[in-house]
PDB file of C-alpha atoms and ligand atoms in Angstrom:
ATOM      1  CA  UNK A 950       0.000   0.000   0.000  1.00 55.00           C
ATOM      2  CA  UNK A 951       1.269   3.394  -0.886  1.00 57.00           C
ATOM      3  CA  UNK A 952       1.439   5.923   1.988  1.00 59.00           C
ATOM      4  CA  UNK A 953      -0.077   9.261   1.171  1.00 65.00           C
ATOM      5  CA  UNK A 954       0.775  12.342   3.118  1.00 67.00           C
ATOM      6  CA  UNK A 955      -2.205  14.512   3.739  1.00 72.00           C
ATOM      7  CA  UNK A 956      -1.168  18.114   2.952  1.00 71.00           C
ATOM      8  CA  UNK A 957      -3.635  19.639   5.427  1.00 66.00           C
ATOM      9  CA  UNK A 958      -2.367  17.516   8.326  1.00 65.00           C
ATOM     10  CA  UNK A 959       1.214  18.367   7.383  1.00 65.00           C
ATOM     11  CA  UNK A 960       0.370  22.061   7.379  1.00 63.00           C
ATOM     12  CA  UNK A 961      -1.351  21.853  10.787  1.00 65.00           C
ATOM     13  CA  UNK A 962       1.650  20.012  12.209  1.00 63.00           C
ATOM     14  CA  UNK A 963       4.038  22.712  10.944  1.00 63.00           C
ATOM     15  CA  UNK A 964       1.900  25.509  12.423  1.00 58.00           C
ATOM     16  CA  UNK A 965       1.942  23.744  15.805  1.00 57.00           C
ATOM     17  CA  UNK A 966       5.734  23.447  15.715  1.00 55.00           C
ATOM     18  CA  UNK A 967       6.142  27.139  14.939  1.00 59.00           C
ATOM     19  CA  UNK A 968       3.852  28.166  17.808  1.00 63.00           C
ATOM     20  CA  UNK A 969       5.757  26.059  20.350  1.00 56.00           C
ATOM     21  CA  UNK A 970       8.997  27.627  19.165  1.00 57.00           C
ATOM     22  CA  UNK A 971       7.655  31.164  19.419  1.00 56.00           C
ATOM     23  CA  UNK A 972       6.494  30.495  22.976  1.00 54.00           C
ATOM     24  CA  UNK A 973       9.897  29.144  24.025  1.00 52.00           C
ATOM     25  CA  UNK A 974      11.521  32.310  22.734  1.00 52.00           C
ATOM     26  CA  UNK A 975       9.084  34.503  24.666  1.00 49.00           C
ATOM     27  CA  UNK A 976       9.797  32.650  27.914  1.00 54.00           C
ATOM     28  CA  UNK A 977      13.514  33.205  27.615  1.00 70.00           C
ATOM     29  CA  UNK A 978      14.024  36.692  28.951  1.00 80.00           C
ATOM     30  CA  UNK A 979      16.759  38.708  27.388  1.00 94.00           C
ATOM     31  CA  UNK A 980      19.731  39.233  29.696  1.00 97.00           C
ATOM     32  CA  UNK A 981      21.858  42.386  29.604  1.00 98.00           C
ATOM     33  CA  UNK A 982      25.538  41.621  30.164  1.00 98.00           C
ATOM     34  CA  UNK A 983      27.121  44.140  32.550  1.00 98.00           C
ATOM     35  CA  UNK A 984      30.560  42.537  32.174  1.00 98.00           C
ATOM     36  CA  UNK A 985      32.243  39.435  30.859  1.00 98.00           C
ATOM     37  CA  UNK A 986      35.697  39.010  32.397  1.00 98.00           C
ATOM     38  CA  UNK A 987      37.770  35.870  32.600  1.00 98.00           C
ATOM     39  CA  UNK A 988      39.047  35.048  36.104  1.00 98.00           C
ATOM     40  CA  UNK A 989      42.576  36.168  35.159  1.00 98.00           C
ATOM     41  CA  UNK A 990      41.289  39.497  33.857  1.00 98.00           C
ATOM     42  CA  UNK A 991      39.167  40.057  36.968  1.00 98.00           C
ATOM     43  CA  UNK A 992      42.206  39.862  39.282  1.00 98.00           C
ATOM     44  CA  UNK A 993      44.722  41.601  37.011  1.00 97.00           C
ATOM     45  CA  UNK A 994      46.501  44.944  37.462  1.00 96.00           C
ATOM     46  CA  UNK A 995      47.147  44.615  41.171  1.00 94.00           C
ATOM     47  CA  UNK A 996      49.730  42.778  43.230  1.00 94.00           C
ATOM     48  CA  UNK A 997      47.808  40.210  45.208  1.00 95.00           C
ATOM     49  CA  UNK A 998      49.489  37.507  47.326  1.00 96.00           C
ATOM     50  CA  UNK A 999      49.191  33.973  45.924  1.00 96.00           C
ATOM     51  CA  UNK A1000      47.716  32.656  49.171  1.00 96.00           C
ATOM     52  CA  UNK A1001      44.793  34.988  48.578  1.00 97.00           C
ATOM     53  CA  UNK A1002      44.234  34.501  44.841  1.00 97.00           C
ATOM     54  CA  UNK A1003      44.254  30.728  45.141  1.00 98.00           C
ATOM     55  CA  UNK A1004      41.074  30.937  47.243  1.00 98.00           C
ATOM     56  CA  UNK A1005      39.228  33.298  44.907  1.00 98.00           C
ATOM     57  CA  UNK A1006      36.533  32.412  42.377  1.00 98.00           C
ATOM     58  CA  UNK A1007      34.581  34.387  39.775  1.00 98.00           C
ATOM     59  CA  UNK A1008      30.823  33.956  40.023  1.00 98.00           C
ATOM     60  CA  UNK A1009      28.168  34.994  37.485  1.00 98.00           C
ATOM     61  CA  UNK A1010      25.049  36.487  39.054  1.00 98.00           C
ATOM     62  CA  UNK A1011      21.728  37.646  37.620  1.00 98.00           C
ATOM     63  CA  UNK A1012      19.610  40.494  38.998  1.00 98.00           C
ATOM     64  CA  UNK A1013      17.007  43.050  38.012  1.00 98.00           C
ATOM     65  CA  UNK A1014      18.537  46.488  37.842  1.00 98.00           C
ATOM     66  CA  UNK A1015      16.807  49.836  38.359  1.00 98.00           C
ATOM     67  CA  UNK A1016      15.703  49.714  34.697  1.00 98.00           C
ATOM     68  CA  UNK A1017      13.517  46.689  35.592  1.00 97.00           C
ATOM     69  CA  UNK A1018      15.529  44.560  33.155  1.00 98.00           C
ATOM     70  CA  UNK A1019      17.389  41.354  33.852  1.00 98.00           C
ATOM     71  CA  UNK A1020      21.158  41.831  33.973  1.00 98.00           C
ATOM     72  CA  UNK A1021      24.105  39.495  34.380  1.00 98.00           C
ATOM     73  CA  UNK A1022      27.206  40.591  36.259  1.00 98.00           C
ATOM     74  CA  UNK A1023      30.221  38.985  37.902  1.00 98.00           C
ATOM     75  CA  UNK A1024      31.631  38.951  41.375  1.00 98.00           C
ATOM     76  CA  UNK A1025      35.070  37.908  42.656  1.00 98.00           C
ATOM     77  CA  UNK A1026      34.910  36.266  46.074  1.00 98.00           C
ATOM     78  CA  UNK A1027      36.358  33.652  48.400  1.00 98.00           C
ATOM     79  CA  UNK A1028      35.340  30.114  47.474  1.00 98.00           C
ATOM     80  CA  UNK A1029      33.970  29.765  51.008  1.00 97.00           C
ATOM     81  CA  UNK A1030      31.442  32.519  50.229  1.00 98.00           C
ATOM     82  CA  UNK A1031      30.435  31.241  46.805  1.00 98.00           C
ATOM     83  CA  UNK A1032      27.472  29.074  47.819  1.00 98.00           C
ATOM     84  CA  UNK A1033      25.984  31.780  50.079  1.00 98.00           C
ATOM     85  CA  UNK A1034      26.243  34.530  47.469  1.00 98.00           C
ATOM     86  CA  UNK A1035      24.866  32.265  44.741  1.00 98.00           C
ATOM     87  CA  UNK A1036      21.832  31.428  46.890  1.00 98.00           C
ATOM     88  CA  UNK A1037      21.304  35.026  48.016  1.00 98.00           C
ATOM     89  CA  UNK A1038      21.442  36.335  44.443  1.00 98.00           C
ATOM     90  CA  UNK A1039      18.843  33.751  43.441  1.00 98.00           C
ATOM     91  CA  UNK A1040      16.572  35.253  46.112  1.00 98.00           C
ATOM     92  CA  UNK A1041      17.474  38.820  45.052  1.00 98.00           C
ATOM     93  CA  UNK A1042      16.409  37.932  41.510  1.00 98.00           C
ATOM     94  CA  UNK A1043      13.229  36.176  42.642  1.00 98.00           C
ATOM     95  CA  UNK A1044      12.015  39.060  44.819  1.00 98.00           C
ATOM     96  CA  UNK A1045      13.264  41.585  42.226  1.00 98.00           C
ATOM     97  CA  UNK A1046      15.280  43.556  44.767  1.00 98.00           C
ATOM     98  CA  UNK A1047      16.984  46.041  42.401  1.00 98.00           C
ATOM     99  CA  UNK A1048      20.770  45.880  42.116  1.00 98.00           C
ATOM    100  CA  UNK A1049      22.372  48.644  40.087  1.00 98.00           C
ATOM    101  CA  UNK A1050      25.281  46.576  38.707  1.00 98.00           C
ATOM    102  CA  UNK A1051      27.772  43.890  39.757  1.00 98.00           C
ATOM    103  CA  UNK A1052      31.218  44.348  38.178  1.00 98.00           C
ATOM    104  CA  UNK A1053      34.670  43.279  39.457  1.00 98.00           C
ATOM    105  CA  UNK A1054      36.583  46.277  40.873  1.00 98.00           C
ATOM    106  CA  UNK A1055      39.329  45.806  38.239  1.00 98.00           C
ATOM    107  CA  UNK A1056      37.051  47.893  35.981  1.00 98.00           C
ATOM    108  CA  UNK A1057      37.586  50.834  38.371  1.00 98.00           C
ATOM    109  CA  UNK A1058      41.356  50.262  38.546  1.00 98.00           C
ATOM    110  CA  UNK A1059      40.867  48.907  42.066  1.00 97.00           C
ATOM    111  CA  UNK A1060      39.496  52.226  43.352  1.00 97.00           C
ATOM    112  CA  UNK A1061      36.833  51.532  45.945  1.00 95.00           C
ATOM    113  CA  UNK A1062      35.725  55.137  45.703  1.00 96.00           C
ATOM    114  CA  UNK A1063      35.186  54.993  41.932  1.00 97.00           C
ATOM    115  CA  UNK A1064      33.307  51.708  42.286  1.00 98.00           C
ATOM    116  CA  UNK A1065      31.067  53.167  45.023  1.00 97.00           C
ATOM    117  CA  UNK A1066      30.426  56.370  43.075  1.00 97.00           C
ATOM    118  CA  UNK A1067      29.210  54.229  40.186  1.00 98.00           C
ATOM    119  CA  UNK A1068      26.829  52.411  42.578  1.00 98.00           C
ATOM    120  CA  UNK A1069      28.623  49.153  41.867  1.00 98.00           C
ATOM    121  CA  UNK A1070      28.106  46.024  43.954  1.00 98.00           C
ATOM    122  CA  UNK A1071      31.368  44.134  44.563  1.00 98.00           C
ATOM    123  CA  UNK A1072      33.155  41.789  46.936  1.00 98.00           C
ATOM    124  CA  UNK A1073      36.902  41.220  46.477  1.00 98.00           C
ATOM    125  CA  UNK A1074      39.276  44.173  46.631  1.00 97.00           C
ATOM    126  CA  UNK A1075      42.760  43.802  48.105  1.00 95.00           C
ATOM    127  CA  UNK A1076      42.745  46.791  50.436  1.00 90.00           C
ATOM    128  CA  UNK A1077      42.971  47.943  54.041  1.00 85.00           C
ATOM    129  CA  UNK A1078      40.112  49.084  56.233  1.00 84.00           C
ATOM    130  CA  UNK A1079      39.716  52.830  55.709  1.00 78.00           C
ATOM    131  CA  UNK A1080      41.971  54.754  58.091  1.00 79.00           C
ATOM    132  CA  UNK A1081      43.480  51.561  59.513  1.00 83.00           C
ATOM    133  CA  UNK A1082      46.401  49.252  58.860  1.00 86.00           C
ATOM    134  CA  UNK A1083      44.509  45.984  58.924  1.00 89.00           C
ATOM    135  CA  UNK A1084      43.305  44.249  55.785  1.00 92.00           C
ATOM    136  CA  UNK A1085      39.587  44.526  55.118  1.00 94.00           C
ATOM    137  CA  UNK A1086      37.395  41.418  54.773  1.00 96.00           C
ATOM    138  CA  UNK A1087      37.142  42.509  51.131  1.00 97.00           C
ATOM    139  CA  UNK A1088      40.820  41.546  50.758  1.00 97.00           C
ATOM    140  CA  UNK A1089      39.872  37.897  51.153  1.00 97.00           C
ATOM    141  CA  UNK A1090      36.647  38.115  49.158  1.00 98.00           C
ATOM    142  CA  UNK A1091      34.689  37.551  52.370  1.00 98.00           C
ATOM    143  CA  UNK A1092      32.779  40.854  52.300  1.00 98.00           C
ATOM    144  CA  UNK A1093      30.321  42.334  49.824  1.00 98.00           C
ATOM    145  CA  UNK A1094      29.066  45.904  49.317  1.00 98.00           C
ATOM    146  CA  UNK A1095      25.576  46.239  47.819  1.00 98.00           C
ATOM    147  CA  UNK A1096      24.191  49.366  46.081  1.00 98.00           C
ATOM    148  CA  UNK A1097      26.555  51.893  47.798  1.00 98.00           C
ATOM    149  CA  UNK A1098      24.512  54.912  46.669  1.00 98.00           C
ATOM    150  CA  UNK A1099      21.353  53.655  48.415  1.00 98.00           C
ATOM    151  CA  UNK A1100      23.361  52.138  51.281  1.00 98.00           C
ATOM    152  CA  UNK A1101      26.250  54.438  52.170  1.00 98.00           C
ATOM    153  CA  UNK A1102      28.868  54.118  54.864  1.00 97.00           C
ATOM    154  CA  UNK A1103      28.154  56.790  57.473  1.00 96.00           C
ATOM    155  CA  UNK A1104      30.740  57.747  60.103  1.00 93.00           C
ATOM    156  CA  UNK A1105      29.821  60.832  62.092  1.00 90.00           C
ATOM    157  CA  UNK A1106      29.423  63.503  59.398  1.00 88.00           C
ATOM    158  CA  UNK A1107      31.252  61.575  56.699  1.00 94.00           C
ATOM    159  CA  UNK A1108      29.126  59.853  54.056  1.00 96.00           C
ATOM    160  CA  UNK A1109      30.675  57.507  51.482  1.00 95.00           C
ATOM    161  CA  UNK A1110      30.078  57.697  48.597  1.00 96.00           C
ATOM    162  CA  UNK A1111      29.726  61.455  49.027  1.00 94.00           C
ATOM    163  CA  UNK A1112      26.803  61.678  46.581  1.00 89.00           C
ATOM    164  CA  UNK A1113      24.786  59.110  48.565  1.00 96.00           C
ATOM    165  CA  UNK A1114      21.810  59.369  50.865  1.00 93.00           C
ATOM    166  CA  UNK A1115      20.322  56.714  53.120  1.00 96.00           C
ATOM    167  CA  UNK A1116      16.630  56.994  52.310  1.00 97.00           C
ATOM    168  CA  UNK A1117      14.705  54.111  53.862  1.00 97.00           C
ATOM    169  CA  UNK A1118      11.897  54.523  51.317  1.00 97.00           C
ATOM    170  CA  UNK A1119      14.094  54.340  48.219  1.00 98.00           C
ATOM    171  CA  UNK A1120      14.196  51.118  46.164  1.00 98.00           C
ATOM    172  CA  UNK A1121      17.394  49.121  46.584  1.00 98.00           C
ATOM    173  CA  UNK A1122      17.869  50.281  50.186  1.00 98.00           C
ATOM    174  CA  UNK A1123      18.792  47.688  52.810  1.00 98.00           C
ATOM    175  CA  UNK A1124      16.921  47.879  56.113  1.00 98.00           C
ATOM    176  CA  UNK A1125      17.139  45.969  59.385  1.00 96.00           C
ATOM    177  CA  UNK A1126      14.075  43.895  58.509  1.00 97.00           C
ATOM    178  CA  UNK A1127      14.988  43.371  54.832  1.00 98.00           C
ATOM    179  CA  UNK A1128      14.854  39.829  53.468  1.00 98.00           C
ATOM    180  CA  UNK A1129      18.469  40.275  52.328  1.00 98.00           C
ATOM    181  CA  UNK A1130      19.663  40.956  55.883  1.00 98.00           C
ATOM    182  CA  UNK A1131      17.824  37.862  57.145  1.00 98.00           C
ATOM    183  CA  UNK A1132      19.315  35.678  54.410  1.00 98.00           C
ATOM    184  CA  UNK A1133      22.868  36.861  55.109  1.00 98.00           C
ATOM    185  CA  UNK A1134      22.430  36.431  58.871  1.00 97.00           C
ATOM    186  CA  UNK A1135      21.114  32.894  58.386  1.00 97.00           C
ATOM    187  CA  UNK A1136      24.373  32.031  56.639  1.00 97.00           C
ATOM    188  CA  UNK A1137      26.660  33.515  59.304  1.00 97.00           C
ATOM    189  CA  UNK A1138      27.258  36.968  57.788  1.00 98.00           C
ATOM    190  CA  UNK A1139      27.284  40.214  59.729  1.00 97.00           C
ATOM    191  CA  UNK A1140      25.646  43.386  58.411  1.00 98.00           C
ATOM    192  CA  UNK A1141      27.483  46.734  58.727  1.00 98.00           C
ATOM    193  CA  UNK A1142      24.120  48.421  59.379  1.00 98.00           C
ATOM    194  CA  UNK A1143      24.203  47.079  62.926  1.00 96.00           C
ATOM    195  CA  UNK A1144      27.671  48.363  63.779  1.00 95.00           C
ATOM    196  CA  UNK A1145      27.974  50.867  66.629  1.00 92.00           C
ATOM    197  CA  UNK A1146      30.921  53.104  65.731  1.00 89.00           C
ATOM    198  CA  UNK A1147      29.738  53.657  62.166  1.00 94.00           C
ATOM    199  CA  UNK A1148      26.945  52.428  59.916  1.00 97.00           C
ATOM    200  CA  UNK A1149      28.057  50.633  56.780  1.00 97.00           C
ATOM    201  CA  UNK A1150      24.683  49.841  55.235  1.00 98.00           C
ATOM    202  CA  UNK A1151      26.127  48.408  51.996  1.00 98.00           C
ATOM    203  CA  UNK A1152      28.465  45.983  53.772  1.00 98.00           C
ATOM    204  CA  UNK A1153      28.110  42.316  54.736  1.00 98.00           C
ATOM    205  CA  UNK A1154      30.987  40.124  55.893  1.00 97.00           C
ATOM    206  CA  UNK A1155      31.268  36.431  56.525  1.00 96.00           C
ATOM    207  CA  UNK A1156      32.353  35.936  60.105  1.00 84.00           C
ATOM    208  CA  UNK A1157      32.234  32.180  60.203  1.00 71.00           C
TER     209      UNK A1157
HETATM  210 ZN1   ZN B1436      32.394  46.795  52.511  1.00 82.14          ZN
END
């Protein structure tokens, strides 16, 4: 018996295939790339001791920025902090807590000030605590600063970054009862917003 292909059925089948494809495309949200460094590039241009770099990793994270669009950035951090930050960024994305951008500080020639002024979220930066001789938790990739413009570091009359304002009603601001603070605390991180001598609202560090 000769098999005959019904042209109408064939046409219907093709239309179905096209519709499924179109739907798949719609579900895949476009992602804006904020940076795309290799690990070597992300730690270049600064003398960093080997015992520190060997513990660092480069993690891709996704977040909604203040433009309401999905972005992908990168963060350099200690491998011990990787799981926590991965999980917390998944929550940040899910609850659409806006994050301005997440770019390794190499882009700002390792200037914390330039990174903060650009409202950049970052972790690793081989540097000392401001005004002190001791290395900051950022030097090990065990601290992260989130949205510095919304969450400045305030010490007496000094606000950093200088163009920032801590407005508890502004989007992207971290508060005591924020989900983000709870999630960090749960994982053994301390929030700079609870410090006594100064308030570092952007800062979280992994104590244990
Ligand atoms: Zn910090």
